[in-house]
GROMACS .gro file of N, CA and C in nm:
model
  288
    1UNK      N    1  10.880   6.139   9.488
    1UNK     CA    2  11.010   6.180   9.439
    1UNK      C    3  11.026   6.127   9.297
    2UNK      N    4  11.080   6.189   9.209
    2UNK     CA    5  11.100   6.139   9.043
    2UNK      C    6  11.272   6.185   8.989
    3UNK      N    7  11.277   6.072   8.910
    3UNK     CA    8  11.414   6.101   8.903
    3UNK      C    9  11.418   6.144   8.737
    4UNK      N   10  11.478   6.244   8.663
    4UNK     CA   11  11.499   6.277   8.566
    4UNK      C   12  11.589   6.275   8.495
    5UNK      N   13  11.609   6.217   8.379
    5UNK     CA   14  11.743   6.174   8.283
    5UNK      C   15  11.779   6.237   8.190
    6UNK      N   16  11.837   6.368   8.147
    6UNK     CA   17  11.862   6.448   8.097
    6UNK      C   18  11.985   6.469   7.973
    7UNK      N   19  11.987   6.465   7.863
    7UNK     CA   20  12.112   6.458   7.783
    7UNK      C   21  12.111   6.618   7.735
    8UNK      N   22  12.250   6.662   7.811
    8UNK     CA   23  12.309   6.778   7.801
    8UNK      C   24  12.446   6.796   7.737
    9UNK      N   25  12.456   6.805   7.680
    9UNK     CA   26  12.606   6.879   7.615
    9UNK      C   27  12.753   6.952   7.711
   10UNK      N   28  12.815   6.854   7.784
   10UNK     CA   29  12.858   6.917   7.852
   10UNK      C   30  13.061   6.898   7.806
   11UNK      N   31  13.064   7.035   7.779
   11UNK     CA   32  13.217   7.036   7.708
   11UNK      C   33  13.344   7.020   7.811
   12UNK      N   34  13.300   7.080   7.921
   12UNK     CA   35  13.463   7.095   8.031
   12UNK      C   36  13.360   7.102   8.153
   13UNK      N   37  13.444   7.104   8.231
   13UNK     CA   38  13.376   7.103   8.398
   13UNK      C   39  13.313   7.238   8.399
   14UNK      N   40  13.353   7.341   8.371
   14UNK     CA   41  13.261   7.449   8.369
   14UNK      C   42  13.172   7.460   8.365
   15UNK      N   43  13.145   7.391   8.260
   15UNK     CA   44  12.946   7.361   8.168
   15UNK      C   45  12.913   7.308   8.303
   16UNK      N   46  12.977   7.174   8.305
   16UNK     CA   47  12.916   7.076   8.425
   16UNK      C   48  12.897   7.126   8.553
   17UNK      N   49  12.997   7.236   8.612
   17UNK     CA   50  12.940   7.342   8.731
   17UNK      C   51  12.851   7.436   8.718
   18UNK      N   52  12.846   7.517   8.629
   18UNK     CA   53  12.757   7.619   8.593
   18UNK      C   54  12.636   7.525   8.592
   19UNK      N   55  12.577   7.430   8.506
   19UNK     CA   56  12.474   7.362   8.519
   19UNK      C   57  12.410   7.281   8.660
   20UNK      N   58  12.491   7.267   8.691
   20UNK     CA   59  12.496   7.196   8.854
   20UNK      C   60  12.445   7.279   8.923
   21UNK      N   61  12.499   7.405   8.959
   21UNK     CA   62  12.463   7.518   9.034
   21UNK      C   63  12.297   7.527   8.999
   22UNK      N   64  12.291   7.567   8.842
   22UNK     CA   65  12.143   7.631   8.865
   22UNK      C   66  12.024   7.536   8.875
   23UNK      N   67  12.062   7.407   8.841
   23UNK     CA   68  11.984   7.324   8.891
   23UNK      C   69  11.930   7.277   9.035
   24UNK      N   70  12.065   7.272   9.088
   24UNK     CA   71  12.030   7.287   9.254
   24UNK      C   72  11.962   7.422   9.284
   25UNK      N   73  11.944   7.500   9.254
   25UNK     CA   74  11.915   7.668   9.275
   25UNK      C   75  11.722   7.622   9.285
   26UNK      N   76  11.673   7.534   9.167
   26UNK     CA   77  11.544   7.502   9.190
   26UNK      C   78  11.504   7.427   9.305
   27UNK      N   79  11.401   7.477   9.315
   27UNK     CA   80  11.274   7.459   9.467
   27UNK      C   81  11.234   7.310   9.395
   28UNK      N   82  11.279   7.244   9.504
   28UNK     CA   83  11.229   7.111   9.506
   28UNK      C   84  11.344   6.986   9.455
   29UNK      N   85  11.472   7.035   9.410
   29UNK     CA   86  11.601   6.920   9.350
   29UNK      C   87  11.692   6.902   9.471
   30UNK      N   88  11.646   6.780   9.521
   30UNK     CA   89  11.725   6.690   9.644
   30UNK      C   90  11.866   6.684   9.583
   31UNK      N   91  11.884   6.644   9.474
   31UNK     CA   92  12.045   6.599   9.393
   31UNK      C   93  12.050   6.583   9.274
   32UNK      N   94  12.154   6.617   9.195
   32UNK     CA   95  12.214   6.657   9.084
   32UNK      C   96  12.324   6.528   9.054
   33UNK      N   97  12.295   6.460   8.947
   33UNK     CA   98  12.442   6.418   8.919
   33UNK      C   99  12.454   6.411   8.739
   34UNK      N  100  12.645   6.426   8.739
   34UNK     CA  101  12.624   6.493   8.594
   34UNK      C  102  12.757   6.381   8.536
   35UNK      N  103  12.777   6.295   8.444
   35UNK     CA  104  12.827   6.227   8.395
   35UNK      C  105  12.881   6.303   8.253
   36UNK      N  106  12.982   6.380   8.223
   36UNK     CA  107  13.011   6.478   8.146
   36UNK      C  108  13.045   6.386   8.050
   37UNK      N  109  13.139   6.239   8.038
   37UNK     CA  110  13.166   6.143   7.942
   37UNK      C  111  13.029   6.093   7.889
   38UNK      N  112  12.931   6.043   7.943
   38UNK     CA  113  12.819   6.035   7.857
   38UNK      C  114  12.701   6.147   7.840
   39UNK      N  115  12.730   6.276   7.851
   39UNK     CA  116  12.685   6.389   7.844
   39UNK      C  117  12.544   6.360   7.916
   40UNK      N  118  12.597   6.325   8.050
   40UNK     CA  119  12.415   6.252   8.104
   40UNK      C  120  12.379   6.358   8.276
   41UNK      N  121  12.250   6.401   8.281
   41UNK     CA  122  12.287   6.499   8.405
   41UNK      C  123  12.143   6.404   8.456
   42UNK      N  124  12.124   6.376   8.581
   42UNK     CA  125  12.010   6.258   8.656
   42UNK      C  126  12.018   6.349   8.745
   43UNK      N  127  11.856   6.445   8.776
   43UNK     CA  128  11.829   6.515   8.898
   43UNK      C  129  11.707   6.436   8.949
   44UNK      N  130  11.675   6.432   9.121
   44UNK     CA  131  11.627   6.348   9.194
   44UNK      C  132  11.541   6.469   9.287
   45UNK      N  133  11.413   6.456   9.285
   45UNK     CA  134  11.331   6.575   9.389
   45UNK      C  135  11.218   6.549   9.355
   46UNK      N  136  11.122   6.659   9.388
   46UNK     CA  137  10.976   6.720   9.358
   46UNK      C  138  11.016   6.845   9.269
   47UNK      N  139  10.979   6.846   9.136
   47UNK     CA  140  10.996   6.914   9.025
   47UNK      C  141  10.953   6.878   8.891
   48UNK      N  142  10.910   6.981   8.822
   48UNK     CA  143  10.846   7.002   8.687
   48UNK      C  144  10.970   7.006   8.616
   49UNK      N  145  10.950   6.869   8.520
   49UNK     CA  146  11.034   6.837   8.387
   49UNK      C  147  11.064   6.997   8.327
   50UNK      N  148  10.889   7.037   8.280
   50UNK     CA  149  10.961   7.162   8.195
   50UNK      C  150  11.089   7.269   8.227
   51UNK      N  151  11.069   7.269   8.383
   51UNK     CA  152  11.136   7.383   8.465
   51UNK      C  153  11.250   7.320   8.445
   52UNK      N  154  11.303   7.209   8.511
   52UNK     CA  155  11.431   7.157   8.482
   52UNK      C  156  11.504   7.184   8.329
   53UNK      N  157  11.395   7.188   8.228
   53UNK     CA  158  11.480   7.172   8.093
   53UNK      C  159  11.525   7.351   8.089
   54UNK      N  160  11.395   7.420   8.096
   54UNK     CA  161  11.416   7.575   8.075
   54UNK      C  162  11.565   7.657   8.127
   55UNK      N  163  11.564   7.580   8.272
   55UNK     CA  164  11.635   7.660   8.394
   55UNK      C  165  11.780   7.589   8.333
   56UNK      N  166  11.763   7.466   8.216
   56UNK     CA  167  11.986   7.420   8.142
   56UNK      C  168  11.977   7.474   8.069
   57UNK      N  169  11.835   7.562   7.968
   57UNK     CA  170  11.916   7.616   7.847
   57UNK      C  171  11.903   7.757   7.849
   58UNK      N  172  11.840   7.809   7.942
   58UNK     CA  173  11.934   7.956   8.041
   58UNK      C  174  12.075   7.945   8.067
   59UNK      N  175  12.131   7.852   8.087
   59UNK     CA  176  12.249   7.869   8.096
   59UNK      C  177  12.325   7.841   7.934
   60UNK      N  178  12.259   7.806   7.837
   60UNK     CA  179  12.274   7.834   7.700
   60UNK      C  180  12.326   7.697   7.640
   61UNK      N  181  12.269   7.561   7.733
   61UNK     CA  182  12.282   7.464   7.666
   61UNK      C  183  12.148   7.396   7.634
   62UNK      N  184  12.171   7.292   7.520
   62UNK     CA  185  12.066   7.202   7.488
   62UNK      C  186  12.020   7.107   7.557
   63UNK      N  187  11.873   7.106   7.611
   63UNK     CA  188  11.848   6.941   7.716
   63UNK      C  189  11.746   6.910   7.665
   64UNK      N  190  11.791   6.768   7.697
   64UNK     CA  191  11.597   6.710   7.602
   64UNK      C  192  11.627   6.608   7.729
   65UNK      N  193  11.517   6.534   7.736
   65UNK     CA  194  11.480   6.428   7.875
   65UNK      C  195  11.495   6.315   7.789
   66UNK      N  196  11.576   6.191   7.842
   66UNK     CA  197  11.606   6.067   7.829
   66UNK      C  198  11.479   5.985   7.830
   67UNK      N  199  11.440   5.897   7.734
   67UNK     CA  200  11.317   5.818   7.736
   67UNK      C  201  11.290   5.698   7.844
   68UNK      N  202  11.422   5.682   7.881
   68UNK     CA  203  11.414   5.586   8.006
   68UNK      C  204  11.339   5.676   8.147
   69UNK      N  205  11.327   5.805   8.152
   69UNK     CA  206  11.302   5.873   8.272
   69UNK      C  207  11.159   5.926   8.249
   70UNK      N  208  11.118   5.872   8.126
   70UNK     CA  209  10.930   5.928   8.080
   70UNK      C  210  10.840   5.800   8.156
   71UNK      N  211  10.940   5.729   8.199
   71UNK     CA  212  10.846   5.649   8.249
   71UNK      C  213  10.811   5.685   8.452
   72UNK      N  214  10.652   5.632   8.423
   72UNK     CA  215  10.614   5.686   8.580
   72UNK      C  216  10.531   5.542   8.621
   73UNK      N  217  10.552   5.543   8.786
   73UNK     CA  218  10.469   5.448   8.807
   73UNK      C  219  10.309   5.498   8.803
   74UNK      N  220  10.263   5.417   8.843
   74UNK     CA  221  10.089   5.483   8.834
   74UNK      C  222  10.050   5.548   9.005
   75UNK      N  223  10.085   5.566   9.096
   75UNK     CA  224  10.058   5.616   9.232
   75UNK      C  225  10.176   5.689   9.298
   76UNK      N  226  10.154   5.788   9.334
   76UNK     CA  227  10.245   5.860   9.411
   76UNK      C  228  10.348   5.774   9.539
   77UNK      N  229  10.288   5.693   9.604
   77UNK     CA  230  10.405   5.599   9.689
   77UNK      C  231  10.484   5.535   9.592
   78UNK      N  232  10.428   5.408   9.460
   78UNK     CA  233  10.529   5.373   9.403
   78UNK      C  234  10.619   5.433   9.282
   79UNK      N  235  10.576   5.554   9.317
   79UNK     CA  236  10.721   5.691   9.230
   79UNK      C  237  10.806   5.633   9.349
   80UNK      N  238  10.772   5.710   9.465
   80UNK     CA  239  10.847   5.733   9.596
   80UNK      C  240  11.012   5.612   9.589
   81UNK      N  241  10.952   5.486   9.631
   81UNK     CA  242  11.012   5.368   9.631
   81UNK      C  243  11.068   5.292   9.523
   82UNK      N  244  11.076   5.381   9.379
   82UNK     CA  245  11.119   5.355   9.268
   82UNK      C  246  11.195   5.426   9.243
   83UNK      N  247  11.205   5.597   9.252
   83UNK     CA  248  11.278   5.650   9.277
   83UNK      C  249  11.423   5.654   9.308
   84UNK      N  250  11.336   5.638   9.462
   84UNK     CA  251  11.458   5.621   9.572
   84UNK      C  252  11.573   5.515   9.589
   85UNK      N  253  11.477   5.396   9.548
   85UNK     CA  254  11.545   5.252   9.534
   85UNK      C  255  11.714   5.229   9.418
   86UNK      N  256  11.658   5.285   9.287
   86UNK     CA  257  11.783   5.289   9.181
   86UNK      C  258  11.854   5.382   9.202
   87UNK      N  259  11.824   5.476   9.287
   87UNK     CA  260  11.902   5.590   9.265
   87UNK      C  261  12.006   5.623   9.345
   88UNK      N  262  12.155   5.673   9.341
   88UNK     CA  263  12.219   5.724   9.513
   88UNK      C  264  12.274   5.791   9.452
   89UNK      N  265  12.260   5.862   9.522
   89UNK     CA  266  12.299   6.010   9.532
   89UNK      C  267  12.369   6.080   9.638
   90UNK      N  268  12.517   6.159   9.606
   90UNK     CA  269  12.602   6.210   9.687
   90UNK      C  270  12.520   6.353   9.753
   91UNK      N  271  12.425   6.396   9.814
   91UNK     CA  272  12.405   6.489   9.877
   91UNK      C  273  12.481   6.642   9.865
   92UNK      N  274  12.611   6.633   9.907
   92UNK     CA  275  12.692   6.729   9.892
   92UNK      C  276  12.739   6.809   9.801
   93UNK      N  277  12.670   6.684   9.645
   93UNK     CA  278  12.676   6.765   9.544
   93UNK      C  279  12.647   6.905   9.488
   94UNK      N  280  12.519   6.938   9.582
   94UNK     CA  281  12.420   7.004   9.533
   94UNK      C  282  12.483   7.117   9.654
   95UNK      N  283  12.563   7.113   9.732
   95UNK     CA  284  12.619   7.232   9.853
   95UNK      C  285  12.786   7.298   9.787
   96UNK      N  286  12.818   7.256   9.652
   96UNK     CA  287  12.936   7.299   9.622
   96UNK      C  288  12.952   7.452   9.618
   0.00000   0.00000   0.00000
C-alpha cells in the first residue's frame, strides 16, 4: 500500500468534490483525503503516481506530488506497515 501527497489547487468544495470523486473512480485508491486550507489531497491504495496526477488535471487542475511522499521503503511489506501505520483514513470518504 503507498500513500501519495499531492498539492492541488483547490478553490471551494466543488474543486475538492469533483476531485475526490475521480480519484476514488481509480482501480486500486482505498482513500482520499483533501485538506482544501493547505491545498493538500493524501490518497492511500495500490496505484501509479502518474495515473493519480493525469486522472486531477482531467478535471482541469494542477498536481505535482509532495517530496515527502517520493519517499519508498526498500520491500514491499515495509511500504505495507509504513503506509498503513501514519496514515487514517475515514473510509466513507471515498462512498460520497
Amino acid at each position: 500500500m503507498e500513500v501519495v501527497d499531492l498539492k492541488v489547487c483547490l478553490h471551494c468544495k466543488s474543486c475538492e468534490n469533483s476531485v475526490r470523486k475521480t480519484l476514488c473512480k481509480i482501480k486500486g485508491v482505498k482513500c482520499v483525503e483533501t485538506n482544501r486550507a493547505l491545498n493538500k489531497i493524501t490518497v492511500l491504495g495500490y496505484m501509479d503516481r502518474k495515473m493519480i496526477i493525469k486522472e486531477v488535471r482531467k478535471t482541469g487542475r494542477k498536481a505535482e506530488v509532495l517530496p515527502s511522499s517520493s519517499l519508498r521503503p526498500s520491500t514491499p511489506r515495509q511500504r505495507s506497515r509504513r503506509a498503513t501505520s501514519a496514515f487514517k483514513c475515514i473510509l466513507p470518504s471515498c462512498f460520497r
